[in-house]
């Protein structure tokens, strides 16, 4: 008894200290534009007007929905009560669909938890059904209303609250409350780290060190300017293809997603196939970069990197790869080069790249004026878009997996974040220059000028049909960031007569970082790119395993003959730092 009392008193003292820290952390919450926290009032007005119009014009339908909800709720209550009245400590029949949030057996066997779960499901279904009945909404408005309604439904899941989460309650009993104290420690730590924001830490940051157990491919920085470091990776074959490969990763995150571990490193794999590989590592900008735009990324990033690679290798042209937003910007660069009548790029590869934003997919929610206006105001004040806003945006697109699930495990179960390299990389974000952010959101995403009209940049009118060199595009079937259907439509509008489109299984990261040795995800091909999205997919041929070897076979045809492997830092370019370089380690405070 004495030991239990001592432990209780110790925990209570820790709770008191943590509570004080919690209050201080919440008081220090940074100020940001309120428009970044939710939709503008116009969306609420549109939803209200649609509901009122439906109530006036078709009251029977809404009443039917309401009566069904009442009936389901009352019937459920009556069935639960009947079992209890008969002395049965068991729930009524449960026909709710499987949901991994409710994997604890008590959700099915315990009357209390089962009642809570079933009533939550009834309420969630009622909300979903009521939204389907709303008429007179534009497609984008409907998408947004459904998205925010789903956010509310997910937020109020019983698993998110201690009193209705059997896993958390069992853990608290097993640990004599220790799990709740650790959970509070985790909560305070996250709020302090994120300046008052409640964002769960997804991975154990202390488990990884760049260049030690992550991002370990051998290479060196051979050039550096204010926008990027250029890394050259050491050859692993005696001969290499004459034309080098240069990869432009997205500057929303850092390049080493392509070099997490030796066994899934795309960088190592490309080098092992006999290519001289260069990768750009972008600067993580601070407020002084507020006026840097797409033109700076193109001129001092893409074009300068290509010039250096050509000098180092002696090749007249390179094979360029762009990933996500870097693929979009590679398309702009190719259009610019055509206007300038220059041909330093032999072939282009696009990983999960959008160039046609006519259908914004799941990002529709965050690409309307209320949010973009708020972002524009925020970057005008801060100079850059803090990476926390991008992290929140991506997380809320998969809130169950990236917010509520981790929060439950961390704050209610008291678990430490896992040592997971991909989640560590995901949390190692970068800021975005203010000017570039607005250019991208207004001119490309909202106006879709590059695909539908012309996008004016660097004194030229750029358009997607200018992209006319041999190209290979890889999209991912379950990609919620760059939907494959939109990627496909953009490729269709490109002017090249030599196009290859590959559809990988899985999502934005796993579909790309899919090494052949894993044999995890397959891919689809179809040479007829004149087909509609639906017809292309239905007629596509499925192939087991990774798309990497298929792409490499295509790349080989654009890479010339084999020559002696090149050493690091040839042609007068000195080694400035060993890989992974210095820019990748920077996290400027704002």
Coordinates of C-alpha atoms in Angstrom, one line a residue:
X1 CA 0.0 0.0 0.0
X2 CA 2.8 2.4 0.9
X3 CA 4.5 1.9 -2.5
X4 CA 1.3 2.6 -4.3
X5 CA 0.7 5.8 -2.3
X6 CA 4.2 7.0 -2.9
X7 CA 3.9 6.4 -6.6
X8 CA 0.6 8.2 -6.7
X9 CA 2.0 11.2 -4.8
X10 CA 5.0 11.3 -7.2
X11 CA 2.7 11.2 -10.2
X12 CA 0.4 13.9 -8.8
X13 CA 3.5 16.1 -8.3
X14 CA 4.6 15.5 -11.9
X15 CA 1.0 16.4 -13.1
X16 CA 1.1 19.6 -11.2
X17 CA 4.5 20.6 -12.7
X18 CA 3.4 19.6 -16.2
X19 CA 0.1 21.5 -15.8
X20 CA 2.0 24.7 -15.1
X21 CA 4.2 24.1 -18.2
X22 CA 1.1 23.4 -20.2
X23 CA -0.5 26.7 -19.2
X24 CA 2.7 28.6 -20.1
X25 CA 3.1 26.8 -23.4
X26 CA -0.5 27.6 -24.4
X27 CA 0.0 31.2 -23.4
X28 CA 3.0 31.5 -25.7
X29 CA 1.0 30.4 -28.8
X30 CA 2.1 32.3 -31.8
X31 CA -0.3 34.5 -33.7
X32 CA -1.4 33.5 -37.2
X33 CA -4.0 34.7 -39.6
X34 CA -7.4 33.3 -38.4
X35 CA -8.2 32.4 -42.0
X36 CA -5.7 29.6 -41.8
X37 CA -7.6 27.9 -39.0
X38 CA -10.9 27.2 -40.9
X39 CA -13.1 28.1 -43.9
X40 CA -14.4 31.7 -44.3
X41 CA -17.9 32.7 -43.3
X42 CA -19.1 32.5 -47.0
X43 CA -18.8 28.7 -46.9
X44 CA -21.0 28.5 -43.7
X45 CA -23.5 30.8 -45.5
X46 CA -23.6 28.6 -48.6
X47 CA -24.2 25.5 -46.5
X48 CA -26.9 27.2 -44.5
X49 CA -28.6 28.5 -47.6
X50 CA -28.5 25.1 -49.2
X51 CA -30.0 23.5 -46.1
X52 CA -32.7 26.2 -45.9
X53 CA -33.5 25.8 -49.6
X54 CA -33.9 22.1 -49.2
X55 CA -36.0 22.5 -46.1
X56 CA -38.3 24.9 -48.0
X57 CA -38.5 23.0 -51.3
X58 CA -38.3 19.4 -50.1
X59 CA -39.1 19.2 -46.4
X60 CA -40.2 15.6 -46.6
X61 CA -36.7 14.4 -47.6
X62 CA -35.1 16.2 -44.6
X63 CA -37.8 15.1 -42.3
X64 CA -37.3 11.5 -43.5
X65 CA -33.6 11.7 -42.7
X66 CA -34.3 13.2 -39.3
X67 CA -36.9 10.6 -38.4
X68 CA -34.6 7.8 -39.5
X69 CA -31.8 9.2 -37.2
X70 CA -34.3 9.4 -34.3
X71 CA -35.6 5.9 -35.0
X72 CA -32.1 4.4 -35.3
X73 CA -31.0 6.1 -32.1
X74 CA -34.1 5.1 -30.1
X75 CA -34.1 1.5 -31.4
X76 CA -30.4 1.2 -30.5
X77 CA -31.1 2.5 -27.0
X78 CA -34.1 0.2 -26.5
X79 CA -32.2 -2.9 -27.6
X80 CA -29.3 -2.1 -25.3
X81 CA -31.7 -1.5 -22.4
X82 CA -33.6 -4.7 -23.2
X83 CA -30.5 -6.8 -22.8
X84 CA -29.6 -5.1 -19.5
X85 CA -33.2 -5.5 -18.2
X86 CA -32.9 -9.3 -18.9
X87 CA -29.7 -9.4 -16.9
X88 CA -27.6 -9.8 -20.0
X89 CA -24.3 -7.9 -19.7
X90 CA -23.8 -8.0 -23.5
X91 CA -24.4 -5.6 -26.3
X92 CA -27.2 -5.9 -28.9
X93 CA -26.5 -7.2 -32.4
X94 CA -23.7 -5.1 -34.0
X95 CA -23.6 -4.8 -37.8
X96 CA -21.4 -1.8 -38.0
X97 CA -18.5 -2.0 -40.5
X98 CA -15.0 -2.9 -39.4
X99 CA -12.9 0.1 -38.4
X100 CA -9.3 -0.2 -37.1
X101 CA -10.0 2.6 -34.6
X102 CA -12.3 0.1 -32.8
X103 CA -10.1 -3.0 -32.9
X104 CA -10.1 -3.5 -29.1
X105 CA -12.5 -6.5 -28.5
X106 CA -14.3 -4.4 -25.8
X107 CA -15.9 -2.3 -28.6
X108 CA -17.9 -5.4 -29.5
X109 CA -18.3 -7.2 -26.2
X110 CA -18.7 -4.5 -23.6
X111 CA -22.2 -3.0 -23.4
X112 CA -21.0 0.5 -22.6
X113 CA -18.3 0.8 -25.2
X114 CA -20.4 -0.9 -27.9
X115 CA -23.3 1.4 -27.2
X116 CA -21.0 4.4 -27.6
X117 CA -19.5 3.1 -30.8
X118 CA -22.8 2.2 -32.4
X119 CA -24.3 5.5 -31.6
X120 CA -21.3 7.3 -33.0
X121 CA -21.6 5.3 -36.2
X122 CA -25.4 6.1 -36.4
X123 CA -24.6 9.9 -36.0
X124 CA -21.8 9.8 -38.5
X125 CA -24.0 8.1 -41.1
X126 CA -26.8 10.6 -40.5
X127 CA -24.4 13.6 -41.1
X128 CA -23.1 12.0 -44.3
X129 CA -26.6 11.3 -45.6
X130 CA -27.8 14.8 -44.8
X131 CA -24.9 16.3 -46.8
X132 CA -25.8 14.2 -49.9
X133 CA -29.3 15.7 -49.8
X134 CA -28.1 19.3 -50.2
X135 CA -28.9 20.7 -53.6
X136 CA -27.7 23.8 -55.4
X137 CA -24.1 23.7 -54.3
X138 CA -21.2 24.1 -56.7
X139 CA -18.9 21.1 -56.9
X140 CA -16.1 22.8 -55.1
X141 CA -18.4 24.1 -52.3
X142 CA -19.8 20.6 -51.8
X143 CA -16.3 19.1 -51.6
X144 CA -15.3 21.6 -49.0
X145 CA -18.5 21.2 -46.9
X146 CA -18.1 17.4 -47.0
X147 CA -14.4 17.7 -46.0
X148 CA -15.0 19.9 -43.0
X149 CA -18.0 17.8 -41.9
X150 CA -15.8 14.7 -42.0
X151 CA -13.2 16.6 -39.9
X152 CA -15.8 17.2 -37.3
X153 CA -17.0 13.5 -37.4
X154 CA -13.4 12.3 -37.0
X155 CA -12.7 14.7 -34.2
X156 CA -15.6 13.5 -32.1
X157 CA -14.8 9.8 -32.5
X158 CA -15.1 8.1 -29.1
X159 CA -11.5 6.9 -29.4
X160 CA -10.3 10.5 -29.0
X161 CA -11.6 10.8 -25.5
X162 CA -10.3 9.1 -22.4
X163 CA -13.6 8.1 -20.9
X164 CA -14.7 6.3 -24.1
X165 CA -11.4 4.7 -25.1
X166 CA -11.0 1.2 -23.6
X167 CA -7.3 1.0 -24.7
X168 CA -6.4 4.1 -22.8
X169 CA -8.4 3.2 -19.7
X170 CA -6.9 -0.3 -19.6
X171 CA -3.4 1.2 -20.0
X172 CA -4.0 3.7 -17.2
X173 CA -5.1 0.9 -14.8
X174 CA -2.2 -1.4 -15.8
X175 CA 0.3 1.4 -15.2
X176 CA -1.3 2.9 -12.1
X177 CA -1.8 6.2 -14.0
X178 CA 1.8 6.4 -15.2
X179 CA 0.6 6.3 -18.9
X180 CA -1.5 9.4 -18.3
X181 CA 1.4 11.2 -16.8
X182 CA 3.6 10.3 -19.7
X183 CA 0.9 11.3 -22.1
X184 CA 0.7 14.7 -20.5
X185 CA 4.5 15.0 -20.8
X186 CA 4.2 14.2 -24.5
X187 CA 1.4 16.8 -24.9
X188 CA 3.4 19.5 -23.2
X189 CA 6.5 18.7 -25.2
X190 CA 4.6 19.0 -28.5
X191 CA 2.8 22.2 -27.6
X192 CA 6.1 23.8 -26.5
X193 CA 7.9 22.5 -29.7
X194 CA 5.1 23.9 -31.9
X195 CA 4.7 27.2 -30.2
X196 CA 1.2 26.6 -28.8
X197 CA -0.1 24.4 -31.6
X198 CA -1.2 20.8 -30.7
X199 CA 0.5 18.7 -33.4
X200 CA 1.5 15.2 -32.4
X201 CA 5.2 14.3 -33.0
X202 CA 5.1 11.4 -35.4
X203 CA 8.6 10.0 -35.0
X204 CA 11.4 9.9 -32.5
X205 CA 13.8 12.7 -33.6
X206 CA 16.6 11.4 -31.4
X207 CA 16.7 8.1 -33.3
X208 CA 18.1 9.6 -36.5
X209 CA 21.1 11.6 -37.5
X210 CA 21.6 12.8 -41.1
X211 CA 24.7 11.2 -42.6
X212 CA 25.0 8.6 -39.8
X213 CA 21.9 6.3 -40.0
X214 CA 19.8 8.1 -42.6
X215 CA 20.9 9.9 -45.8
X216 CA 24.1 7.9 -45.9
X217 CA 24.8 7.5 -49.7
X218 CA 28.4 8.4 -50.5
X219 CA 28.6 11.7 -52.2
X220 CA 29.7 15.4 -51.9
X221 CA 28.5 18.9 -52.4
X222 CA 30.4 20.3 -55.4
X223 CA 28.5 23.6 -55.8
X224 CA 26.6 25.9 -53.6
X225 CA 24.7 29.2 -54.0
X226 CA 21.9 30.9 -52.1
X227 CA 19.2 28.6 -53.5
X228 CA 20.7 25.2 -53.5
X229 CA 23.6 22.8 -52.9
X230 CA 24.4 20.4 -55.8
X231 CA 25.4 16.9 -54.6
X232 CA 27.3 14.5 -56.8
X233 CA 27.1 10.8 -55.7
X234 CA 30.1 8.5 -55.9
X235 CA 30.0 5.9 -58.6
X236 CA 29.7 2.2 -57.8
X237 CA 30.5 0.9 -61.3
X238 CA 33.6 1.0 -63.3
X239 CA 31.8 2.6 -66.3
X240 CA 28.8 4.9 -66.4
X241 CA 26.4 6.2 -69.1
X242 CA 27.7 9.3 -70.8
X243 CA 24.7 11.5 -70.1
X244 CA 24.3 12.2 -66.4
X245 CA 21.0 12.2 -64.3
X246 CA 20.0 15.2 -62.2
X247 CA 17.1 15.0 -59.7
X248 CA 15.2 18.1 -58.5
X249 CA 13.4 17.2 -55.4
X250 CA 10.5 19.2 -54.0
X251 CA 11.5 22.1 -51.7
X252 CA 8.5 21.5 -49.5
X253 CA 10.5 18.7 -47.9
X254 CA 14.1 17.6 -48.1
X255 CA 15.8 15.4 -50.7
X256 CA 16.7 12.5 -48.5
X257 CA 13.3 10.8 -48.9
X258 CA 15.2 9.2 -51.8
X259 CA 18.0 8.0 -49.4
X260 CA 16.3 6.9 -46.1
X261 CA 18.0 3.5 -45.8
X262 CA 20.5 1.6 -48.1
X263 CA 17.8 -1.0 -48.9
X264 CA 15.2 1.5 -50.2
X265 CA 17.5 4.2 -51.5
X266 CA 16.5 5.4 -55.0
X267 CA 19.8 7.4 -55.1
X268 CA 21.9 4.3 -54.4
X269 CA 19.9 2.2 -56.9
X270 CA 20.3 4.7 -59.7
X271 CA 24.1 4.9 -59.1
X272 CA 24.3 1.1 -59.0
X273 CA 22.7 1.0 -62.5
X274 CA 25.7 2.9 -63.9
X275 CA 24.6 6.5 -63.9
X276 CA 26.4 9.6 -62.8
X277 CA 23.9 11.0 -60.4
X278 CA 23.5 14.6 -59.1
X279 CA 20.8 15.7 -56.7
X280 CA 19.8 19.2 -55.7
X281 CA 19.4 20.0 -52.0
X282 CA 17.4 23.2 -51.6
X283 CA 18.0 25.9 -49.1
X284 CA 15.6 26.0 -46.2
X285 CA 14.7 29.7 -46.4
X286 CA 14.3 32.3 -43.7
X287 CA 12.6 35.7 -43.8
X288 CA 15.3 37.1 -46.0
X289 CA 14.1 34.9 -48.8
X290 CA 10.6 36.6 -48.9
X291 CA 11.2 38.0 -52.5
X292 CA 12.5 34.7 -54.0
X293 CA 10.1 33.4 -56.7
X294 CA 9.9 30.6 -59.1
X295 CA 12.2 32.5 -61.4
X296 CA 14.9 32.2 -58.7
X297 CA 14.4 28.5 -58.3
X298 CA 14.6 28.1 -62.1
X299 CA 17.6 30.5 -62.8
X300 CA 19.7 29.8 -59.8
X301 CA 18.5 26.2 -59.2
X302 CA 17.6 24.3 -62.3
X303 CA 19.6 26.2 -65.0
X304 CA 22.6 26.7 -62.8
X305 CA 22.7 23.1 -61.6
X306 CA 22.4 21.8 -65.2
X307 CA 25.3 24.1 -66.3
X308 CA 27.5 22.8 -63.5
X309 CA 26.6 19.1 -64.3
X310 CA 27.4 19.6 -67.9
X311 CA 30.8 21.1 -67.0
X312 CA 31.6 18.4 -64.6
X313 CA 30.7 15.5 -66.9
X314 CA 31.5 17.1 -70.3
X315 CA 28.1 16.0 -71.5
X316 CA 26.2 18.4 -73.8
X317 CA 22.9 17.5 -72.2
X318 CA 21.5 15.9 -69.1
X319 CA 18.5 13.7 -68.1
X320 CA 16.4 15.6 -65.7
X321 CA 14.0 14.3 -63.0
X322 CA 11.5 16.5 -61.1
X323 CA 9.5 15.3 -58.1
X324 CA 6.1 16.8 -57.2
X325 CA 6.3 20.6 -57.2
X326 CA 9.9 20.3 -58.6
X327 CA 8.4 18.4 -61.5
X328 CA 5.9 21.2 -62.1
X329 CA 8.8 23.7 -62.1
X330 CA 10.8 21.4 -64.4
X331 CA 7.9 21.7 -66.9
X332 CA 8.1 25.5 -66.6
X333 CA 11.9 25.3 -67.1
X334 CA 11.5 23.2 -70.2
X335 CA 9.0 25.7 -71.7
X336 CA 11.4 28.5 -70.9
X337 CA 14.3 26.7 -72.6
X338 CA 12.2 26.2 -75.7
X339 CA 11.4 29.9 -75.8
X340 CA 15.2 30.6 -75.5
X341 CA 15.9 27.9 -78.1
X342 CA 18.2 26.0 -75.8
X343 CA 18.4 22.2 -75.4
X344 CA 20.5 21.3 -72.4
X345 CA 18.0 18.5 -71.3
X346 CA 17.9 15.3 -73.2
X347 CA 14.9 13.7 -71.5
X348 CA 12.6 14.6 -68.6
X349 CA 11.1 12.3 -65.9
X350 CA 8.2 13.5 -63.7
X351 CA 7.5 11.9 -60.3
X352 CA 3.9 12.6 -59.1
X353 CA 3.8 15.9 -61.0
X354 CA 0.8 18.1 -61.6
X355 CA 0.8 20.6 -64.5
X356 CA -2.9 20.8 -65.1
X357 CA -4.8 22.0 -62.0
X358 CA -8.3 22.1 -63.5
X359 CA -9.3 19.4 -61.0
X360 CA -7.6 20.1 -57.7
X361 CA -8.7 16.8 -56.1
X362 CA -8.5 16.7 -52.3
X363 CA -6.6 20.0 -52.2
X364 CA -9.7 21.8 -53.5
X365 CA -10.5 22.5 -49.8
X366 CA -7.3 24.5 -49.3
X367 CA -7.1 26.2 -52.7
X368 CA -10.1 28.6 -52.5
X369 CA -9.8 32.3 -51.9
X370 CA -10.5 32.3 -48.1
X371 CA -7.5 30.1 -47.4
X372 CA -5.2 31.5 -50.1
X373 CA -6.1 35.1 -49.1
X374 CA -5.0 34.1 -45.5
X375 CA -1.8 32.5 -46.7
X376 CA -1.0 35.7 -48.8
X377 CA -1.6 37.9 -45.7
X378 CA 0.5 35.5 -43.6
X379 CA 3.5 35.5 -45.9
X380 CA 3.3 39.2 -46.4
X381 CA 3.8 39.5 -42.6
X382 CA 6.3 36.7 -42.1
X383 CA 8.2 36.7 -45.4
X384 CA 7.9 32.9 -45.7
X385 CA 5.3 30.3 -45.2
X386 CA 6.2 28.5 -42.0
X387 CA 6.5 24.7 -42.7
X388 CA 4.0 24.1 -39.8
X389 CA 1.1 25.2 -42.1
X390 CA 2.1 22.8 -44.8
X391 CA 2.5 20.0 -42.2
X392 CA -1.0 20.7 -40.8
X393 CA -2.5 20.8 -44.3
X394 CA -1.1 17.4 -45.3
X395 CA -1.9 15.9 -41.9
X396 CA -5.6 16.9 -42.1
X397 CA -5.9 15.3 -45.5
X398 CA -5.3 12.0 -43.5
X399 CA -6.4 13.1 -40.1
X400 CA -7.1 9.6 -38.8
X401 CA -3.6 8.4 -39.5
X402 CA -1.6 11.6 -39.0
X403 CA -3.4 13.4 -36.2
X404 CA -5.9 11.5 -34.1
X405 CA -4.2 8.1 -34.2
X406 CA -0.8 9.5 -33.1
X407 CA -2.4 11.8 -30.6
X408 CA -4.3 8.9 -28.9
X409 CA -1.1 6.8 -28.7
X410 CA 1.0 9.7 -27.4
X411 CA -1.3 11.6 -25.1
X412 CA -3.7 9.0 -23.8
X413 CA -1.5 5.8 -24.0
X414 CA 1.7 7.6 -23.0
X415 CA 3.7 5.9 -25.8
X416 CA 6.9 7.4 -27.2
X417 CA 6.9 8.3 -30.9
X418 CA 8.3 5.4 -33.0
X419 CA 11.7 5.4 -34.6
X420 CA 10.3 5.5 -38.1
X421 CA 12.6 7.1 -40.8
X422 CA 9.8 8.0 -43.2
X423 CA 7.8 9.8 -40.5
X424 CA 11.0 11.5 -39.3
X425 CA 11.6 12.8 -42.8
X426 CA 7.9 13.9 -43.0
X427 CA 8.4 16.0 -39.9
X428 CA 11.6 17.6 -41.2
X429 CA 9.9 20.2 -43.4
X430 CA 11.1 23.4 -44.9
X431 CA 9.7 26.9 -45.1
X432 CA 8.5 28.4 -48.4
X433 CA 9.5 31.9 -49.8
X434 CA 6.5 34.2 -49.7
X435 CA 6.7 35.3 -53.4
X436 CA 7.1 31.7 -54.7
X437 CA 4.1 30.5 -52.5
X438 CA 1.8 33.2 -54.0
X439 CA 3.0 32.5 -57.5
X440 CA 2.3 28.8 -57.2
X441 CA -1.1 29.1 -55.5
X442 CA -2.5 32.0 -57.6
X443 CA -1.0 31.5 -61.0
X444 CA -0.6 27.7 -61.2
X445 CA -3.1 26.1 -58.8
X446 CA -6.0 28.6 -58.9
X447 CA -5.7 30.2 -62.4
X448 CA -4.3 27.1 -64.0
X449 CA -2.6 29.5 -66.5
X450 CA 0.2 27.1 -67.5
X451 CA -2.2 24.5 -68.8
X452 CA -5.1 26.6 -70.0
X453 CA -3.5 29.9 -71.1
X454 CA 0.1 31.0 -70.6
X455 CA 2.0 31.5 -67.4
X456 CA 4.2 34.7 -67.6
X457 CA 7.6 34.3 -66.1
X458 CA 11.0 35.7 -66.7
X459 CA 9.8 37.7 -69.7
X460 CA 8.3 34.7 -71.5
X461 CA 4.8 33.3 -71.9
X462 CA 5.1 29.7 -70.8
X463 CA 2.6 26.9 -71.6
X464 CA 2.6 23.2 -71.0
X465 CA 2.4 22.3 -74.7
X466 CA 6.0 23.7 -75.0
X467 CA 7.2 20.5 -73.2
X468 CA 8.2 18.6 -76.3
X469 CA 11.2 16.4 -75.5
X470 CA 11.1 12.7 -74.6
X471 CA 9.4 12.2 -71.2
X472 CA 8.4 9.6 -68.7
X473 CA 5.8 10.4 -66.0
X474 CA 5.2 8.2 -63.0
X475 CA 2.0 8.8 -61.0
X476 CA 0.7 6.9 -58.0
X477 CA -2.7 5.3 -57.8
X478 CA -3.5 6.2 -54.1
X479 CA -1.8 9.6 -54.2
X480 CA -3.9 12.2 -52.3
X481 CA -1.4 15.1 -53.0
X482 CA -1.0 14.8 -56.8
X483 CA -3.9 12.7 -58.0
X484 CA -2.8 10.4 -60.8
X485 CA -5.8 11.3 -63.0
X486 CA -4.7 15.0 -62.9
X487 CA -1.1 14.1 -63.6
X488 CA -2.2 12.0 -66.6
X489 CA -4.3 14.9 -68.0
X490 CA -1.3 17.2 -67.7
X491 CA 0.9 14.8 -69.6
X492 CA -1.7 14.6 -72.3
X493 CA -1.4 18.3 -72.9
X494 CA 2.4 18.2 -73.2
X495 CA 3.7 18.6 -76.7
X496 CA 6.1 15.6 -76.8
X497 CA 5.6 12.8 -79.4
X498 CA 7.6 10.5 -77.1
X499 CA 5.6 10.0 -73.9
X500 CA 5.6 7.2 -71.4
X501 CA 3.1 7.1 -68.5
X502 CA 3.4 4.6 -65.6
X503 CA 0.9 4.3 -62.8
X504 CA 2.4 2.8 -59.6
X505 CA 0.3 1.3 -56.9
X506 CA 0.2 3.0 -53.4
X507 CA 0.7 6.7 -52.6
X508 CA 2.7 9.9 -53.0
X509 CA 5.8 8.5 -51.2
X510 CA 5.4 4.7 -51.0
X511 CA 4.5 4.5 -54.7
X512 CA 7.8 6.2 -55.7
X513 CA 10.1 4.8 -53.0
X514 CA 9.3 1.3 -54.1
X515 CA 12.6 -0.7 -54.5
X516 CA 12.5 -3.8 -56.7
X517 CA 13.9 -6.1 -54.0
X518 CA 10.7 -5.5 -51.9
X519 CA 8.3 -6.7 -54.6
X520 CA 5.6 -4.8 -52.7
X521 CA 3.7 -2.6 -55.2
X522 CA 3.1 -3.3 -58.8
X523 CA 2.4 -0.8 -61.6
X524 CA 0.3 -0.3 -64.8
X525 CA 1.3 0.7 -68.3
X526 CA -0.6 1.6 -71.4
X527 CA 1.0 3.2 -74.5
X528 CA -2.2 4.9 -75.7
X529 CA -2.2 8.3 -74.0
X530 CA -5.0 9.5 -76.2
X531 CA -7.5 7.6 -74.1
X532 CA -9.6 9.2 -71.4
X533 CA -8.5 8.6 -67.8
X534 CA -11.2 5.9 -67.3
X535 CA -10.3 4.1 -70.6
X536 CA -6.6 4.3 -70.0
X537 CA -6.9 2.6 -66.6
X538 CA -9.4 -0.1 -67.8
X539 CA -7.1 -1.0 -70.7
X540 CA -3.8 -0.8 -68.8
X541 CA -1.6 -3.8 -68.3
X542 CA -0.6 -4.7 -64.7
X543 CA 2.9 -5.6 -63.9
X544 CA 4.1 -7.2 -60.6
X545 CA 6.8 -5.3 -58.7
X546 CA 8.5 -1.9 -58.9
X547 CA 8.4 0.4 -61.8
X548 CA 12.1 1.3 -61.3
X549 CA 13.5 -1.2 -63.7
X550 CA 11.0 -0.2 -66.4
X551 CA 11.9 3.4 -66.0
X552 CA 15.7 2.6 -66.1
X553 CA 15.2 0.7 -69.4
X554 CA 13.6 3.8 -70.8
X555 CA 16.2 6.1 -69.3
X556 CA 19.0 4.0 -70.8
X557 CA 17.8 4.8 -74.3
X558 CA 18.4 8.5 -73.7
X559 CA 21.8 8.1 -71.9
X560 CA 24.3 7.4 -74.6
X561 CA 27.3 5.0 -74.5
X562 CA 29.3 3.9 -71.5
X563 CA 32.3 5.8 -70.4
X564 CA 34.8 5.6 -67.5
X565 CA 33.2 6.4 -64.1
X566 CA 33.6 10.0 -63.0
X567 CA 35.3 10.9 -59.7
X568 CA 33.7 13.5 -57.4
X569 CA 34.6 17.1 -58.0
X570 CA 36.1 16.8 -61.5
X571 CA 36.5 19.8 -63.8
X572 CA 37.6 22.3 -61.2
X573 CA 34.7 21.9 -58.8
X574 CA 36.0 21.3 -55.4
X575 CA 34.3 19.2 -52.7
X576 CA 32.6 21.7 -50.4
X577 CA 31.1 19.2 -48.0
X578 CA 30.4 15.5 -47.7
X579 CA 26.9 14.3 -48.4
X580 CA 24.2 15.0 -47.2
X581 CA 25.6 18.5 -47.2
X582 CA 24.8 21.5 -45.0
X583 CA 21.5 23.0 -46.3
X584 CA 19.6 19.8 -45.5
X585 CA 20.5 20.2 -41.8
X586 CA 19.2 23.8 -41.5
X587 CA 16.0 24.6 -39.7
X588 CA 15.8 28.4 -39.4
X589 CA 13.7 29.9 -36.7
X590 CA 11.0 32.3 -37.7

